[in-house]
Structure formats: C-alpha cells, structure tokens
C-alpha cells in the first residue's frame, strides 16, 4: 500500500490504484481530491476530522465512494452513501479490509462531554486510533501516532508507541503545534521509538508500507 500524509489528521492509503481517505477535516487544507476514492473513513465528528465541504468535494469526483463512520457521523449525512460502524466491526471495501476499535474519544476535561470515536486498522498493517490511545488488539506494522492535541500529553503518546510496538510510526494530529512544538514532539517520540527498535519519522512524501 502507498501511504500519503496530509496536514493534521488526514492521510490516504492506495492499493491497486484505489484509495481510502481518512479524516479529511477542516485543517487538512493541502488535501486535493483524487478521482480514485473508494471510501472515506471519519473517526469522529469534530471539525478537524469531519468537514462537510471536504466530503462534498470528494463525492463530487467520486460519486460511488462511501463515507464510513459511527452514528455520530452517518446521522449527519443524508445526501451521500454511508456505512455505519462501531468498535469491533469488520468490513471489506474493494482491496481494503477494515477493522474498527475504540468507541470513545479521549477525555479533554470533565466539563466537556466525550464524543464517540472509532480507530481503524487497514489491511492488518496500518493503525490509526483517531482521538484516543486505544490498543489495536493485534500486532500491526505501521502506527499513526497523535502528536499534539488538547486531549493528550506527549508522555501518553510515548507510552502508546511502546505498548503497540509497530515496525514504523509517524506523527499525525499536530496542526496545533508550532514548528518548534513539532520538533520537541518528534525528539521525544523518536527517542522512545529508537529505544524500542521502532522506526519513527515525519512523512514528507508518500511511502510504501
């Protein structure tokens, strides 16, 4: 599969010329809709992951694509094809096997209601937990690790890399960080990764996994 990272939480995976888009939110302004999209996965309903304008642009170019998310997503969409999932579900979309984890957004503060959230495992290779640090429940090759958010601290991300122990990890969910903030997060995450024989690096161009 070819993995391409965009700003904030958005990335795509491509196999045999077909594409899955994950979390094309309002902050992912560098994402340009391709014409080979099978499905869009939205982990939860916060605007940095779920942006109706981005979804409309994707469906305009890919009218047969489906939007996949839990009920908090699909209940808000009435003009596009959707598929509702929950933690523990498995589905196949073209060349992609999808397994969903989690169910709940990480706690931001006790005064803020917790959103629902699903993580996704793609072809038993790539795991992205959305806005959570929920275990994938299986060995995985590549981990998209949240690097900066109101709901997390860097030490939690470090512990998560160590617990999941992928072959490779790359940072995501980091648009709120300055360049200096990204450098600090990268230094800490790469240190824990290296001490556990994990490759960690920021993605500047597509890679094969």
Short mmCIF file of C-alpha atoms in Angstrom, two decimals:
data_model
loop_
_atom_site.label_atom_id
_atom_site.label_comp_id
_atom_site.label_asym_id
_atom_site.label_seq_id
_atom_site.Cartn_x
_atom_site.Cartn_y
_atom_site.Cartn_z
CA UNK A 1 0.00 0.00 0.00
CA UNK A 2 1.07 3.58 -0.63
CA UNK A 3 0.64 5.87 2.38
CA UNK A 4 0.39 9.63 1.87
CA UNK A 5 0.17 12.07 4.78
CA UNK A 6 -1.58 15.45 4.63
CA UNK A 7 -1.88 18.25 7.17
CA UNK A 8 -3.20 17.42 10.63
CA UNK A 9 -5.06 14.10 10.83
CA UNK A 10 -5.66 13.35 7.14
CA UNK A 11 -3.93 10.58 5.21
CA UNK A 12 -4.65 8.24 2.32
CA UNK A 13 -3.75 4.65 1.55
CA UNK A 14 -3.68 3.36 -2.02
CA UNK A 15 -3.65 -0.20 -3.30
CA UNK A 16 -4.04 -1.40 -6.89
CA UNK A 17 -4.92 2.12 -7.97
CA UNK A 18 -7.76 2.58 -5.45
CA UNK A 19 -7.77 4.88 -2.46
CA UNK A 20 -9.09 5.16 1.09
CA UNK A 21 -9.16 8.68 2.60
CA UNK A 22 -9.04 9.04 6.39
CA UNK A 23 -10.19 12.11 8.35
CA UNK A 24 -10.19 14.88 5.73
CA UNK A 25 -11.01 17.64 8.21
CA UNK A 26 -11.05 21.42 8.03
CA UNK A 27 -7.35 21.77 8.91
CA UNK A 28 -6.20 19.48 6.07
CA UNK A 29 -6.04 22.32 3.56
CA UNK A 30 -3.36 20.65 1.42
CA UNK A 31 -5.60 17.71 0.56
CA UNK A 32 -6.65 17.77 -3.11
CA UNK A 33 -9.36 15.30 -4.02
CA UNK A 34 -8.19 12.50 -6.34
CA UNK A 35 -10.52 10.63 -8.67
CA UNK A 36 -9.92 7.07 -7.44
CA UNK A 37 -11.52 7.10 -3.97
CA UNK A 38 -13.43 4.02 -2.81
CA UNK A 39 -14.27 5.24 0.69
CA UNK A 40 -13.74 7.95 3.29
CA UNK A 41 -13.29 6.98 6.94
CA UNK A 42 -14.17 9.62 9.53
CA UNK A 43 -13.17 8.69 13.07
CA UNK A 44 -15.39 11.21 14.87
CA UNK A 45 -17.47 14.35 14.47
CA UNK A 46 -15.01 17.09 15.49
CA UNK A 47 -14.37 19.58 12.70
CA UNK A 48 -10.66 18.85 12.40
CA UNK A 49 -11.65 15.34 11.27
CA UNK A 50 -15.14 15.79 9.78
CA UNK A 51 -15.62 18.59 7.27
CA UNK A 52 -18.69 18.57 5.04
CA UNK A 53 -17.05 20.68 2.34
CA UNK A 54 -14.17 18.22 2.06
CA UNK A 55 -16.61 15.31 1.86
CA UNK A 56 -18.69 17.05 -0.80
CA UNK A 57 -15.59 17.67 -2.91
CA UNK A 58 -14.61 14.00 -2.62
CA UNK A 59 -18.06 12.73 -3.59
CA UNK A 60 -18.31 15.19 -6.48
CA UNK A 61 -15.28 13.49 -8.03
CA UNK A 62 -16.10 10.01 -6.73
CA UNK A 63 -19.90 9.59 -6.74
CA UNK A 64 -19.72 5.89 -5.85
CA UNK A 65 -17.50 6.40 -2.80
CA UNK A 66 -18.97 5.63 0.62
CA UNK A 67 -18.47 7.52 3.86
CA UNK A 68 -17.72 5.29 6.82
CA UNK A 69 -18.10 6.33 10.44
CA UNK A 70 -20.05 5.72 13.60
CA UNK A 71 -23.58 7.01 14.09
CA UNK A 72 -22.35 10.46 15.12
CA UNK A 73 -21.06 10.83 11.54
CA UNK A 74 -23.57 8.98 9.40
CA UNK A 75 -26.58 10.54 11.17
CA UNK A 76 -25.36 13.94 9.96
CA UNK A 77 -25.18 12.88 6.29
CA UNK A 78 -28.30 12.44 4.20
CA UNK A 79 -27.16 13.01 0.63
CA UNK A 80 -24.14 10.67 0.32
CA UNK A 81 -23.87 6.90 0.65
CA UNK A 82 -22.78 5.95 4.17
CA UNK A 83 -21.95 2.87 6.21
CA UNK A 84 -22.26 2.97 9.99
CA UNK A 85 -19.66 1.13 12.08
CA UNK A 86 -18.81 0.68 15.73
CA UNK A 87 -15.86 -0.68 17.66
CA UNK A 88 -15.37 -4.38 16.92
CA UNK A 89 -16.80 -4.21 13.40
CA UNK A 90 -15.03 -5.61 10.33
CA UNK A 91 -15.77 -4.73 6.73
CA UNK A 92 -14.23 -5.06 3.28
CA UNK A 93 -14.19 -2.22 0.75
CA UNK A 94 -12.57 -3.23 -2.51
CA UNK A 95 -8.92 -4.04 -1.81
CA UNK A 96 -9.16 -2.95 1.83
CA UNK A 97 -10.04 -4.89 4.97
CA UNK A 98 -11.10 -2.54 7.76
CA UNK A 99 -11.30 -3.29 11.48
CA UNK A 100 -12.64 -0.71 13.92
CA UNK A 101 -11.58 -0.12 17.51
CA UNK A 102 -12.27 2.13 20.46
CA UNK A 103 -15.69 3.73 20.70
CA UNK A 104 -14.91 6.79 22.80
CA UNK A 105 -12.89 9.97 22.36
CA UNK A 106 -10.11 10.59 24.88
CA UNK A 107 -11.11 12.81 27.79
CA UNK A 108 -10.42 16.52 27.22
CA UNK A 109 -11.89 17.74 30.52
CA UNK A 110 -14.64 16.50 32.83
CA UNK A 111 -16.74 19.55 31.90
CA UNK A 112 -16.69 18.60 28.18
CA UNK A 113 -18.89 15.69 27.04
CA UNK A 114 -16.87 12.91 25.42
CA UNK A 115 -17.55 12.31 21.73
CA UNK A 116 -17.69 8.87 20.22
CA UNK A 117 -14.60 7.84 18.25
CA UNK A 118 -13.53 4.82 16.23
CA UNK A 119 -9.97 3.85 15.41
CA UNK A 120 -9.26 1.91 12.23
CA UNK A 121 -6.89 -0.88 11.23
CA UNK A 122 -6.35 -1.11 7.46
CA UNK A 123 -5.36 -4.48 5.97
CA UNK A 124 -3.95 -5.52 9.35
CA UNK A 125 -0.99 -3.25 8.59
CA UNK A 126 -1.78 0.35 9.49
CA UNK A 127 -3.43 1.51 12.72
CA UNK A 128 -4.84 4.94 13.43
CA UNK A 129 -6.64 5.36 16.77
CA UNK A 130 -8.40 8.64 15.96
CA UNK A 131 -8.51 10.85 19.05
CA UNK A 132 -7.64 8.12 21.53
CA UNK A 133 -4.90 5.80 22.67
CA UNK A 134 -6.93 2.60 22.42
CA UNK A 135 -4.92 -0.55 21.73
CA UNK A 136 -5.33 -2.11 18.28
CA UNK A 137 -5.65 -5.52 19.91
CA UNK A 138 -3.25 -7.08 17.42
CA UNK A 139 0.30 -6.73 16.14
CA UNK A 140 0.48 -4.02 13.49
CA UNK A 141 3.20 -2.81 11.14
CA UNK A 142 2.60 0.95 10.95
CA UNK A 143 1.19 3.32 13.56
CA UNK A 144 -0.20 6.82 13.00
CA UNK A 145 0.59 8.39 16.37
CA UNK A 146 -1.20 11.57 17.55
CA UNK A 147 1.49 14.12 18.37
CA UNK A 148 -0.38 17.14 19.74
CA UNK A 149 -3.92 17.84 20.97
CA UNK A 150 -5.92 19.34 23.87
CA UNK A 151 -6.80 15.80 24.97
CA UNK A 152 -3.27 14.36 25.24
CA UNK A 153 0.20 14.82 26.67
CA UNK A 154 3.35 13.70 24.89
CA UNK A 155 4.12 11.11 27.55
CA UNK A 156 0.90 9.28 26.67
CA UNK A 157 1.94 9.13 23.03
CA UNK A 158 5.35 7.80 24.07
CA UNK A 159 3.73 5.09 26.19
CA UNK A 160 1.40 4.22 23.31
CA UNK A 161 4.25 3.72 20.84
CA UNK A 162 6.00 1.49 23.37
CA UNK A 163 2.83 -0.55 24.04
CA UNK A 164 1.82 -1.02 20.39
CA UNK A 165 5.42 -1.60 19.25
CA UNK A 166 4.95 -1.20 15.49
CA UNK A 167 7.75 -1.53 12.99
CA UNK A 168 7.22 2.09 11.92
CA UNK A 169 5.44 5.10 13.44
CA UNK A 170 4.72 8.55 12.02
CA UNK A 171 3.21 11.62 13.67
CA UNK A 172 -0.28 12.87 12.95
CA UNK A 173 -2.80 15.25 14.57
CA UNK A 174 -0.30 18.05 15.04
CA UNK A 175 -1.54 21.20 13.28
CA UNK A 176 -1.91 22.95 16.65
CA UNK A 177 1.84 22.65 17.23
CA UNK A 178 4.30 25.30 16.06
CA UNK A 179 7.39 24.19 14.16
CA UNK A 180 9.26 24.26 17.46
CA UNK A 181 6.50 22.23 19.09
CA UNK A 182 6.66 19.62 16.33
CA UNK A 183 10.42 19.40 16.77
CA UNK A 184 10.04 18.77 20.51
CA UNK A 185 7.36 16.13 19.94
CA UNK A 186 9.48 14.45 17.28
CA UNK A 187 12.52 14.40 19.54
CA UNK A 188 10.61 12.74 22.38
CA UNK A 189 8.71 10.29 20.20
CA UNK A 190 11.77 9.31 18.19
CA UNK A 191 13.74 8.70 21.40
CA UNK A 192 11.18 6.25 22.82
CA UNK A 193 10.79 4.65 19.39
CA UNK A 194 14.52 4.12 18.96
CA UNK A 195 14.84 2.59 22.43
CA UNK A 196 12.19 0.04 21.40
CA UNK A 197 13.64 -0.73 17.94
CA UNK A 198 10.88 1.20 16.17
CA UNK A 199 11.49 3.47 13.19
CA UNK A 200 9.90 6.90 13.67
CA UNK A 201 9.91 9.77 11.21
CA UNK A 202 7.75 12.55 9.88
CA UNK A 203 6.29 11.85 6.43
CA UNK A 204 7.15 14.45 3.82
CA UNK A 205 6.30 12.30 0.80
CA UNK A 206 4.37 9.10 0.04
CA UNK A 207 5.89 5.83 1.25
CA UNK A 208 5.15 2.16 0.65
CA UNK A 209 4.15 0.02 3.63
#
